[in-house]
Amino acid sequence: MAVSDKTWGVFKAFVLYQETIKSVRDDTAALARDMVALSRAHASLSERVSRLEGFIQGATRAPFSLDDQGRLPQ
């Protein structure tokens, strides 16, 4: 009986590890989708900020200087 109990324990552990690995794989795929969505949102926001800067530049007819920009370096 001891051998069959150990065999069953190993099998059970193996199945649990497979479920854990599948869960990690699913979480990784979800993170990848979230990163893609975040990247697209960032690009959209960057375009909107650029358009606003263009409108302000056109309205003031003065180009932005590097010192007055106030943006973080890329």
Short mmCIF file of N, CA and C in Angstrom, two decimals:
data_model
loop_
_atom_site.label_atom_id
_atom_site.label_comp_id
_atom_site.label_asym_id
_atom_site.label_seq_id
_atom_site.Cartn_x
_atom_site.Cartn_y
_atom_site.Cartn_z
N MET A 1 0.80 -1.20 0.00
CA MET A 1 0.00 0.00 0.00
C MET A 1 0.85 1.27 0.00
N ALA A 2 1.99 1.24 0.61
CA ALA A 2 2.82 2.44 0.70
C ALA A 2 3.29 2.89 -0.68
N VAL A 3 3.60 1.94 -1.56
CA VAL A 3 4.06 2.30 -2.90
C VAL A 3 2.92 2.92 -3.70
N SER A 4 1.74 2.36 -3.59
CA SER A 4 0.60 2.91 -4.33
C SER A 4 0.21 4.28 -3.79
N ASP A 5 0.35 4.49 -2.48
CA ASP A 5 0.06 5.80 -1.90
C ASP A 5 1.05 6.85 -2.40
N LYS A 6 2.32 6.46 -2.46
CA LYS A 6 3.35 7.39 -2.96
C LYS A 6 3.13 7.67 -4.45
N THR A 7 2.78 6.64 -5.19
CA THR A 7 2.52 6.82 -6.62
C THR A 7 1.34 7.76 -6.82
N TRP A 8 0.28 7.56 -6.06
CA TRP A 8 -0.88 8.44 -6.15
C TRP A 8 -0.51 9.88 -5.76
N GLY A 9 0.32 10.04 -4.74
CA GLY A 9 0.76 11.37 -4.31
C GLY A 9 1.56 12.08 -5.39
N VAL A 10 2.45 11.33 -6.06
CA VAL A 10 3.25 11.91 -7.14
C VAL A 10 2.33 12.30 -8.29
N PHE A 11 1.40 11.45 -8.64
CA PHE A 11 0.46 11.75 -9.72
C PHE A 11 -0.37 12.99 -9.40
N LYS A 12 -0.84 13.07 -8.17
CA LYS A 12 -1.64 14.22 -7.73
C LYS A 12 -0.82 15.50 -7.80
N ALA A 13 0.43 15.43 -7.34
CA ALA A 13 1.31 16.61 -7.39
C ALA A 13 1.56 17.03 -8.84
N PHE A 14 1.75 16.05 -9.73
CA PHE A 14 1.98 16.34 -11.13
C PHE A 14 0.78 17.05 -11.75
N VAL A 15 -0.42 16.59 -11.44
CA VAL A 15 -1.64 17.22 -11.97
C VAL A 15 -1.78 18.64 -11.42
N LEU A 16 -1.50 18.82 -10.14
CA LEU A 16 -1.58 20.15 -9.54
C LEU A 16 -0.55 21.10 -10.16
N TYR A 17 0.66 20.60 -10.44
CA TYR A 17 1.68 21.43 -11.08
C TYR A 17 1.24 21.82 -12.49
N GLN A 18 0.61 20.90 -13.22
CA GLN A 18 0.13 21.22 -14.55
C GLN A 18 -0.93 22.32 -14.49
N GLU A 19 -1.83 22.24 -13.52
CA GLU A 19 -2.85 23.28 -13.37
C GLU A 19 -2.21 24.63 -13.02
N THR A 20 -1.20 24.59 -12.17
CA THR A 20 -0.51 25.82 -11.80
C THR A 20 0.19 26.43 -13.00
N ILE A 21 0.85 25.60 -13.79
CA ILE A 21 1.54 26.09 -14.98
C ILE A 21 0.54 26.67 -15.98
N LYS A 22 -0.60 26.02 -16.14
CA LYS A 22 -1.64 26.54 -17.05
C LYS A 22 -2.15 27.89 -16.54
N SER A 23 -2.32 28.01 -15.25
CA SER A 23 -2.77 29.27 -14.67
C SER A 23 -1.74 30.39 -14.91
N VAL A 24 -0.48 30.08 -14.73
CA VAL A 24 0.59 31.06 -14.97
C VAL A 24 0.61 31.45 -16.44
N ARG A 25 0.44 30.48 -17.32
CA ARG A 25 0.41 30.75 -18.76
C ARG A 25 -0.77 31.68 -19.11
N ASP A 26 -1.92 31.41 -18.52
CA ASP A 26 -3.10 32.26 -18.77
C ASP A 26 -2.87 33.68 -18.24
N ASP A 27 -2.28 33.77 -17.06
CA ASP A 27 -1.98 35.09 -16.48
C ASP A 27 -0.99 35.86 -17.35
N THR A 28 0.01 35.17 -17.89
CA THR A 28 1.00 35.79 -18.75
C THR A 28 0.35 36.30 -20.03
N ALA A 29 -0.55 35.51 -20.60
CA ALA A 29 -1.26 35.94 -21.81
C ALA A 29 -2.12 37.16 -21.52
N ALA A 30 -2.77 37.19 -20.37
CA ALA A 30 -3.59 38.35 -19.99
C ALA A 30 -2.73 39.59 -19.81
N LEU A 31 -1.55 39.43 -19.21
CA LEU A 31 -0.63 40.55 -19.05
C LEU A 31 -0.16 41.07 -20.40
N ALA A 32 0.10 40.16 -21.33
CA ALA A 32 0.53 40.57 -22.66
C ALA A 32 -0.57 41.38 -23.36
N ARG A 33 -1.82 40.93 -23.22
CA ARG A 33 -2.93 41.68 -23.80
C ARG A 33 -3.06 43.06 -23.16
N ASP A 34 -2.88 43.12 -21.85
CA ASP A 34 -2.95 44.40 -21.14
C ASP A 34 -1.83 45.34 -21.59
N MET A 35 -0.64 44.81 -21.81
CA MET A 35 0.48 45.63 -22.26
C MET A 35 0.23 46.18 -23.66
N VAL A 36 -0.37 45.37 -24.53
CA VAL A 36 -0.70 45.84 -25.87
C VAL A 36 -1.72 46.97 -25.78
N ALA A 37 -2.73 46.79 -24.95
CA ALA A 37 -3.75 47.82 -24.79
C ALA A 37 -3.14 49.10 -24.20
N LEU A 38 -2.24 48.95 -23.24
CA LEU A 38 -1.59 50.12 -22.64
C LEU A 38 -0.72 50.84 -23.66
N SER A 39 -0.03 50.09 -24.49
CA SER A 39 0.81 50.68 -25.53
C SER A 39 -0.04 51.46 -26.52
N ARG A 40 -1.17 50.89 -26.92
CA ARG A 40 -2.06 51.60 -27.85
C ARG A 40 -2.63 52.86 -27.21
N ALA A 41 -3.00 52.78 -25.94
CA ALA A 41 -3.53 53.94 -25.24
C ALA A 41 -2.47 55.04 -25.13
N HIS A 42 -1.23 54.65 -24.88
CA HIS A 42 -0.13 55.61 -24.79
C HIS A 42 0.08 56.30 -26.13
N ALA A 43 0.05 55.54 -27.21
CA ALA A 43 0.23 56.12 -28.54
C ALA A 43 -0.89 57.11 -28.85
N SER A 44 -2.11 56.73 -28.50
CA SER A 44 -3.25 57.61 -28.73
C SER A 44 -3.12 58.90 -27.93
N LEU A 45 -2.73 58.77 -26.68
CA LEU A 45 -2.57 59.94 -25.82
C LEU A 45 -1.45 60.84 -26.33
N SER A 46 -0.37 60.24 -26.80
CA SER A 46 0.75 61.00 -27.34
C SER A 46 0.31 61.80 -28.57
N GLU A 47 -0.50 61.19 -29.42
CA GLU A 47 -1.01 61.89 -30.60
C GLU A 47 -1.90 63.06 -30.20
N ARG A 48 -2.74 62.84 -29.19
CA ARG A 48 -3.64 63.90 -28.74
C ARG A 48 -2.86 65.07 -28.15
N VAL A 49 -1.82 64.78 -27.38
CA VAL A 49 -1.00 65.84 -26.79
C VAL A 49 -0.28 66.61 -27.90
N SER A 50 0.21 65.89 -28.91
CA SER A 50 0.88 66.56 -30.02
C SER A 50 -0.08 67.49 -30.76
N ARG A 51 -1.31 67.03 -30.97
CA ARG A 51 -2.30 67.88 -31.63
C ARG A 51 -2.59 69.12 -30.80
N LEU A 52 -2.73 68.94 -29.49
CA LEU A 52 -2.97 70.10 -28.62
C LEU A 52 -1.80 71.08 -28.67
N GLU A 53 -0.60 70.55 -28.65
CA GLU A 53 0.57 71.43 -28.75
C GLU A 53 0.56 72.20 -30.07
N GLY A 54 0.16 71.51 -31.14
CA GLY A 54 0.07 72.19 -32.43
C GLY A 54 -0.95 73.30 -32.44
N PHE A 55 -2.12 73.04 -31.82
CA PHE A 55 -3.14 74.08 -31.73
C PHE A 55 -2.63 75.27 -30.93
N ILE A 56 -1.97 75.00 -29.83
CA ILE A 56 -1.45 76.10 -29.00
C ILE A 56 -0.38 76.86 -29.76
N GLN A 57 0.49 76.14 -30.45
CA GLN A 57 1.53 76.79 -31.24
C GLN A 57 0.92 77.68 -32.32
N GLY A 58 -0.09 77.15 -32.99
CA GLY A 58 -0.75 77.94 -34.03
C GLY A 58 -1.46 79.16 -33.47
N ALA A 59 -2.07 79.02 -32.31
CA ALA A 59 -2.80 80.13 -31.71
C ALA A 59 -1.87 81.22 -31.22
N THR A 60 -0.73 80.84 -30.69
CA THR A 60 0.21 81.83 -30.16
C THR A 60 1.22 82.26 -31.21
N ARG A 61 1.30 81.52 -32.29
CA ARG A 61 2.25 81.78 -33.38
C ARG A 61 3.68 81.86 -32.87
N ALA A 62 3.95 81.12 -31.83
CA ALA A 62 5.29 81.07 -31.27
C ALA A 62 5.65 79.61 -31.03
N PRO A 63 6.79 79.19 -31.51
CA PRO A 63 7.17 77.80 -31.29
C PRO A 63 7.55 77.56 -29.82
N PHE A 64 7.34 76.35 -29.39
CA PHE A 64 7.75 75.99 -28.03
C PHE A 64 9.26 75.88 -27.99
N SER A 65 9.83 76.39 -26.93
CA SER A 65 11.27 76.20 -26.76
C SER A 65 11.47 74.94 -25.93
N LEU A 66 12.66 74.39 -25.99
CA LEU A 66 12.94 73.15 -25.25
C LEU A 66 12.82 73.36 -23.75
N ASP A 67 13.13 74.57 -23.27
CA ASP A 67 13.08 74.83 -21.83
C ASP A 67 11.65 74.95 -21.33
N ASP A 68 10.75 75.47 -22.15
CA ASP A 68 9.37 75.69 -21.73
C ASP A 68 8.47 74.50 -21.93
N GLN A 69 9.00 73.46 -22.53
CA GLN A 69 8.15 72.34 -22.91
C GLN A 69 7.55 71.64 -21.70
N GLY A 70 8.33 71.39 -20.66
CA GLY A 70 7.82 70.80 -19.46
C GLY A 70 7.44 69.33 -19.58
N ARG A 71 7.97 68.65 -20.55
CA ARG A 71 7.66 67.24 -20.74
C ARG A 71 8.82 66.39 -20.27
N LEU A 72 8.51 65.20 -19.90
CA LEU A 72 9.56 64.27 -19.50
C LEU A 72 10.34 63.81 -20.72
N PRO A 73 11.64 63.57 -20.57
CA PRO A 73 12.41 63.06 -21.71
C PRO A 73 11.94 61.66 -22.08
N GLN A 74 12.00 61.36 -23.37
CA GLN A 74 11.52 60.05 -23.84
C GLN A 74 12.55 58.98 -23.61
#
